[in-house]
CSV table of C-alpha atoms in Angstrom, one decimal:
chain,number,residue,atom,x,y,z
A,1,MET,CA,9.5,-13.5,20.9
A,2,GLN,CA,10.5,-17.0,20.0
A,3,LEU,CA,8.7,-18.4,17.1
A,4,ILE,CA,7.6,-22.2,17.2
A,5,GLN,CA,7.2,-24.4,14.3
A,6,GLU,CA,4.0,-26.4,14.2
A,7,THR,CA,6.1,-29.2,12.4
A,8,ALA,CA,9.8,-29.8,12.2
A,9,ASP,CA,9.2,-31.0,8.8
A,10,LEU,CA,10.2,-27.7,6.7
A,11,SER,CA,8.8,-29.1,3.4
A,12,ALA,CA,5.0,-28.4,5.2
A,13,TYR,CA,5.8,-24.8,4.8
A,14,LEU,CA,6.1,-25.3,0.9
A,15,SER,CA,3.0,-27.3,0.4
A,16,ALA,CA,-0.2,-26.5,-1.2
A,17,ASP,CA,-3.7,-27.1,-0.1
A,18,GLU,CA,-7.2,-25.8,-0.9
A,19,VAL,CA,-6.3,-22.3,0.6
A,20,ILE,CA,-2.7,-21.9,-0.3
A,21,ASP,CA,-3.3,-23.1,-4.0
A,22,HIS,CA,0.1,-22.1,-5.2
A,23,GLY,CA,-0.2,-24.5,-8.1
A,24,HIS,CA,-3.2,-22.5,-9.5
A,25,SER,CA,-2.4,-21.0,-13.0
A,26,LEU,CA,-3.1,-17.4,-11.7
A,27,VAL,CA,-0.6,-17.8,-8.6
A,28,ARG,CA,2.1,-19.4,-11.0
A,29,LYS,CA,1.5,-16.5,-13.5
A,30,THR,CA,1.8,-13.7,-10.8
A,31,ALA,CA,4.9,-15.4,-9.3
A,32,ALA,CA,6.4,-15.5,-12.8
A,33,HIS,CA,5.7,-12.1,-13.6
A,34,LEU,CA,7.2,-10.9,-10.1
A,35,ALA,CA,10.2,-13.1,-10.5
A,36,ARG,CA,11.0,-11.6,-13.8
A,37,ASP,CA,12.8,-8.4,-12.6
A,38,VAL,CA,14.5,-9.7,-9.5
A,39,SER,CA,17.7,-11.7,-9.0
A,40,ASN,CA,17.5,-13.7,-6.0
A,41,SER,CA,14.9,-15.2,-3.6
A,42,TYR,CA,15.2,-12.2,-1.1
A,43,GLU,CA,14.3,-9.7,-3.7
A,44,TYR,CA,11.5,-11.9,-5.1
A,45,ALA,CA,10.0,-12.0,-1.4
A,46,ARG,CA,10.2,-8.5,-1.1
A,47,ALA,CA,8.5,-7.9,-4.4
A,48,ALA,CA,5.7,-10.5,-3.5
A,49,PHE,CA,5.2,-8.7,-0.2
A,50,GLU,CA,4.9,-5.4,-1.7
A,51,PHE,CA,2.5,-6.7,-4.5
A,52,VAL,CA,0.2,-8.1,-2.0
A,53,ARG,CA,0.2,-5.0,0.5
A,54,ASP,CA,-0.1,-2.3,-2.2
A,55,ALA,CA,-1.8,-4.1,-5.1
A,56,ILE,CA,-4.7,-5.8,-3.2
A,57,PRO,CA,-6.3,-3.5,-0.9
A,58,HIS,CA,-7.8,-4.7,2.3
A,59,SER,CA,-11.5,-5.0,1.8
A,60,GLN,CA,-12.3,-3.3,5.2
A,61,ASP,CA,-10.2,-0.2,4.0
A,62,SER,CA,-11.7,-0.1,0.3
A,63,GLY,CA,-15.3,-1.0,1.5
A,64,ASP,CA,-15.4,-4.0,-1.0
A,65,MET,CA,-18.0,-6.4,0.4
A,66,ARG,CA,-16.4,-9.4,-1.4
A,67,VAL,CA,-14.9,-12.2,0.9
A,68,THR,CA,-12.0,-14.0,-0.4
A,69,TRP,CA,-10.3,-16.8,1.2
A,70,ARG,CA,-8.2,-18.9,-1.3
A,71,ALA,CA,-5.0,-17.4,-2.5
A,72,SER,CA,-6.1,-17.6,-6.2
A,73,ASP,CA,-9.2,-15.8,-5.5
A,74,VAL,CA,-7.6,-13.0,-3.6
A,75,LEU,CA,-5.0,-12.5,-6.6
A,76,GLU,CA,-8.2,-12.6,-9.1
A,77,GLN,CA,-10.6,-10.4,-7.2
A,78,LYS,CA,-7.8,-8.2,-5.8
A,79,THR,CA,-9.3,-7.9,-2.5
A,80,GLY,CA,-9.2,-9.4,1.0
A,81,ILE,CA,-8.9,-8.9,4.7
A,82,CYS,CA,-5.7,-9.7,6.5
A,83,TYR,CA,-6.2,-13.3,6.5
A,84,ALA,CA,-6.9,-13.7,2.7
A,85,LYS,CA,-3.8,-11.3,2.1
A,86,ALA,CA,-1.8,-13.4,3.9
A,87,HIS,CA,-2.8,-16.6,2.1
A,88,ALA,CA,-2.1,-14.9,-1.3
A,89,LEU,CA,1.5,-14.0,-0.1
A,90,ALA,CA,2.1,-17.4,1.3
A,91,ALA,CA,1.0,-19.0,-2.1
A,92,LEU,CA,3.3,-16.6,-4.0
A,93,LEU,CA,6.2,-17.2,-1.7
A,94,ARG,CA,5.8,-21.0,-1.9
A,95,ALA,CA,5.2,-21.0,-5.5
A,96,GLU,CA,9.1,-19.9,-5.7
A,97,ASP,CA,10.1,-22.3,-3.0
A,98,ILE,CA,10.3,-20.1,-0.1
A,99,PRO,CA,9.1,-21.5,3.2
A,100,THR,CA,6.3,-19.5,4.5
A,101,ALA,CA,4.3,-19.9,7.6
A,102,LEU,CA,1.0,-18.5,8.7
A,103,CYS,CA,0.9,-16.9,12.1
A,104,TYR,CA,-1.4,-14.6,14.0
A,105,GLN,CA,-1.8,-11.8,16.7
A,106,LYS,CA,-4.7,-11.3,18.9
A,107,PHE,CA,-6.3,-7.9,19.3
A,108,ASP,CA,-9.9,-7.6,19.8
A,109,VAL,CA,-10.0,-10.0,17.1
A,110,VAL,CA,-7.4,-12.3,15.6
A,111,HIS,CA,-5.0,-10.7,12.9
A,112,GLY,CA,-3.3,-12.8,10.2
A,113,LEU,CA,0.1,-12.4,8.9
A,114,VAL,CA,2.9,-14.7,7.6
A,115,ALA,CA,6.6,-15.6,8.5
A,116,VAL,CA,9.1,-16.3,5.9
A,117,ARG,CA,12.3,-18.4,6.3
A,118,PHE,CA,15.6,-16.8,5.4
A,119,GLN,CA,19.2,-17.1,6.8
A,120,GLY,CA,18.2,-20.1,8.9
A,121,ALA,CA,15.5,-18.1,10.8
A,122,TRP,CA,11.8,-17.1,10.7
A,123,HIS,CA,10.9,-13.4,9.9
A,124,ARG,CA,7.3,-12.2,10.4
A,125,GLN,CA,5.9,-10.2,7.6
A,126,ASP,CA,2.4,-8.2,7.5
A,127,ALA,CA,1.0,-7.4,4.1
A,128,ARG,CA,-2.0,-6.1,5.4
A,129,GLY,CA,-1.9,-2.8,3.7
A,130,ASN,CA,-0.4,0.8,4.7
A,131,VAL,CA,-3.5,3.0,5.6
A,132,GLY,CA,-4.2,5.1,8.6
A,133,GLY,CA,-0.7,5.4,9.8
A,134,VAL,CA,0.2,1.8,9.2
A,135,ASP,CA,3.9,1.5,7.9
A,136,ALA,CA,4.4,-2.2,7.5
A,137,ARG,CA,7.5,-3.2,5.5
A,138,PHE,CA,9.3,-6.2,4.4
A,139,SER,CA,12.3,-6.9,6.7
A,140,LEU,CA,14.7,-9.5,7.8
A,141,ASP,CA,16.2,-6.9,10.1
A,142,GLY,CA,13.6,-6.6,13.0
A,143,GLU,CA,9.9,-6.5,12.3
A,144,GLN,CA,8.1,-3.8,10.8
A,145,LEU,CA,4.4,-5.1,11.2
A,146,ALA,CA,1.2,-3.4,10.8
A,147,PHE,CA,0.4,-3.7,14.4
A,148,VAL,CA,2.4,-4.0,17.6
A,149,THR,CA,0.8,-6.0,20.5
A,150,ASP,CA,0.2,-4.5,23.9
A,151,PRO,CA,0.4,-7.4,26.5
A,152,GLU,CA,-1.0,-5.1,29.2
A,153,SER,CA,-4.1,-4.6,27.2
A,154,GLY,CA,-4.5,-8.5,26.8
A,155,GLU,CA,-3.0,-8.3,23.1
A,156,THR,CA,-0.6,-11.2,22.0
A,157,ASP,CA,1.3,-12.6,19.4
A,158,TYR,CA,0.8,-16.0,18.9
A,159,PRO,CA,4.3,-17.9,18.6
A,160,VAL,CA,3.1,-20.8,16.6
A,161,LEU,CA,4.1,-21.0,13.0
A,162,TYR,CA,1.3,-22.8,11.0
A,163,ALA,CA,1.8,-24.8,7.8
A,164,ALA,CA,-1.9,-24.3,6.8
A,165,PRO,CA,-4.2,-21.5,7.9
A,166,HIS,CA,-5.9,-21.9,11.3
A,167,PRO,CA,-9.1,-23.9,10.9
A,168,ALA,CA,-11.1,-21.2,12.9
A,169,VAL,CA,-9.9,-18.5,10.3
A,170,VAL,CA,-10.9,-20.7,7.3
A,171,ALA,CA,-14.3,-21.6,8.8
A,172,VAL,CA,-15.3,-17.9,9.2
A,173,LEU,CA,-14.1,-16.8,5.9
A,174,LYS,CA,-15.9,-19.6,4.2
A,175,ALA,CA,-19.1,-19.0,6.3
A,176,ALA,CA,-19.1,-15.2,5.6
A,177,THR,CA,-22.0,-14.1,3.2
A,178,ASP,CA,-20.2,-10.6,2.8
A,179,ARG,CA,-17.5,-8.6,4.5
A,180,GLU,CA,-20.1,-7.1,7.0
A,181,HIS,CA,-21.0,-10.6,8.1
A,182,LEU,CA,-17.2,-11.7,8.3
A,183,MET,CA,-16.4,-8.7,10.3
A,184,ARG,CA,-19.2,-9.7,12.9
A,185,THR,CA,-17.9,-13.2,13.2
A,186,LEU,CA,-14.0,-12.9,13.3
A,187,PRO,CA,-12.5,-15.1,15.8
A,188,THR,CA,-11.4,-13.4,19.0
A,189,ALA,CA,-8.9,-16.1,20.0
A,190,LEU,CA,-7.4,-19.2,18.5
């Protein structure tokens, strides 16, 4: 699949906003901690991916009823669904000047992940969490995502690489009173 940048301006994939708040002190502190033991941006990106995948449980898997949407809140509360975890990963990567996009897949509902820019190309990464047979890994050598779409079943990989989280995603996260409410209102398409 060919990934399509929403904007040609690569700096847009480094910017901060209300959701990807990589200027927040907790995001900066977490990024600095992760950067301590690595020697290059690839190792940092892998460490950040593994941290978000493994240290922040997906709230549906853990039964956590809280809904997070802002990257700093995901890091503070250590919970979130796929979108929130993607926001946290994007903030950690952008905090270390690694261009990161938000991207999506469509199953019964829309699933969120990120793409990182290395070696002149975009590479999708899915830090959703490895449970129930999921084996997502950080890779620049072929995708190792949590889920693979089945086009014959109406599933699709959206090719657009967004500089900011999709408004439909942010709206449902902000409106949710708890995780159960959120799961009933997840977008089914973008």
